XYZ file of C-alpha atoms in Angstrom:
102
model
C -12.164 21.813 41.939
C -12.923 24.712 39.604
C -14.745 24.482 36.309
C -12.515 23.865 33.329
C -12.725 25.988 30.227
C -12.129 24.610 26.752
C -10.522 26.886 24.219
C -10.642 26.404 20.501
C -7.448 26.649 18.497
C -7.900 28.514 15.267
C -5.802 27.895 12.206
C -4.227 30.795 10.332
C -6.230 32.084 7.381
C -6.202 29.512 4.591
C -4.437 26.861 6.696
C -6.094 23.463 7.119
C -5.363 19.763 7.383
C -7.029 17.009 5.402
C -8.107 13.665 6.745
C -7.864 10.279 5.071
C -10.116 7.369 6.048
C -8.531 3.922 6.028
C -9.980 0.613 7.162
C -8.461 -1.363 9.973
C -6.088 -3.198 10.248
C -4.331 -1.076 7.599
C -4.495 2.116 9.707
C -2.833 0.320 12.629
C -0.107 -0.926 10.279
C 0.516 2.636 9.056
C 0.828 3.893 12.631
C 3.207 1.024 13.454
C 5.404 1.986 10.485
C 4.883 -1.370 8.751
C 2.684 -0.031 5.924
C 4.313 2.696 3.889
C 2.246 2.567 0.678
C -1.480 3.253 0.360
C -3.247 2.602 -2.935
C -5.959 5.119 -3.882
C -7.938 5.655 -7.085
C -6.994 9.358 -7.205
C -3.850 11.368 -6.462
C -3.496 12.954 -3.034
C -1.409 16.047 -2.315
C 1.687 15.570 -0.205
C 1.739 16.746 3.395
C 0.304 15.847 6.769
C -3.113 14.196 7.065
C -5.284 13.098 9.954
C -5.523 9.312 9.922
C -9.179 8.371 10.387
C -10.340 4.774 10.689
C -13.499 3.802 8.896
C -16.142 1.863 10.806
C -15.359 -1.422 9.049
C -12.517 -3.879 9.590
C -11.138 -5.856 6.651
C -11.575 -9.322 8.140
C -9.610 -11.044 5.346
C -6.577 -8.851 6.054
C -6.479 -10.128 9.638
C -5.388 -13.529 8.268
C -2.312 -12.132 6.477
C 0.701 -13.163 8.624
C 2.583 -9.840 8.308
C -0.508 -7.880 9.331
C -1.262 -10.293 12.168
C 2.245 -9.878 13.595
C 2.103 -6.096 13.214
C -1.220 -5.606 14.999
C -0.741 -8.219 17.723
C -1.643 -6.624 21.039
C -3.032 -3.460 19.433
C -6.620 -2.315 19.748
C -8.259 -1.791 16.349
C -10.152 1.436 16.970
C -12.782 2.219 14.325
C -14.693 5.371 13.423
C -12.171 7.800 14.928
C -9.076 9.869 14.212
C -6.228 7.719 15.542
C -3.115 9.606 14.486
C -1.401 11.614 11.824
C 0.587 10.532 8.801
C 2.611 12.326 6.168
C 2.095 11.685 2.476
C 5.543 12.076 0.955
C 4.822 11.101 -2.637
C 1.930 10.115 -4.838
C 1.754 8.638 -8.309
C -1.019 7.311 -10.495
C -0.681 3.779 -11.842
C -1.228 3.473 -15.608
C -4.848 2.856 -16.616
C -5.738 -0.809 -16.166
C -2.471 -1.651 -14.404
C -2.521 -3.344 -10.996
C -1.528 -1.211 -7.985
C 2.220 -0.698 -7.568
C 2.095 -2.733 -4.342
C -0.413 -4.785 -2.367
């Protein structure tokens, strides 16, 4: 067996991809297509993002029936890039208003 050589892919000048860090189990729900809205304190530009899982798991969310059904049988990887997602729209809720969705 010969030695393998790793090559680095370079992006065109000025081209890059952002990453967004989301706690589990929410990241798994995004990848499963069950979570289509993410609430953030600031606007994000539209486009593709790397989906990174933070190192913490929201333990309370694991008790929500919809989340439990969505993640059943899935491994909740933390601290890693687990996929890609596309932000298609972003709006800012009025000051002091609750998020547009849970």
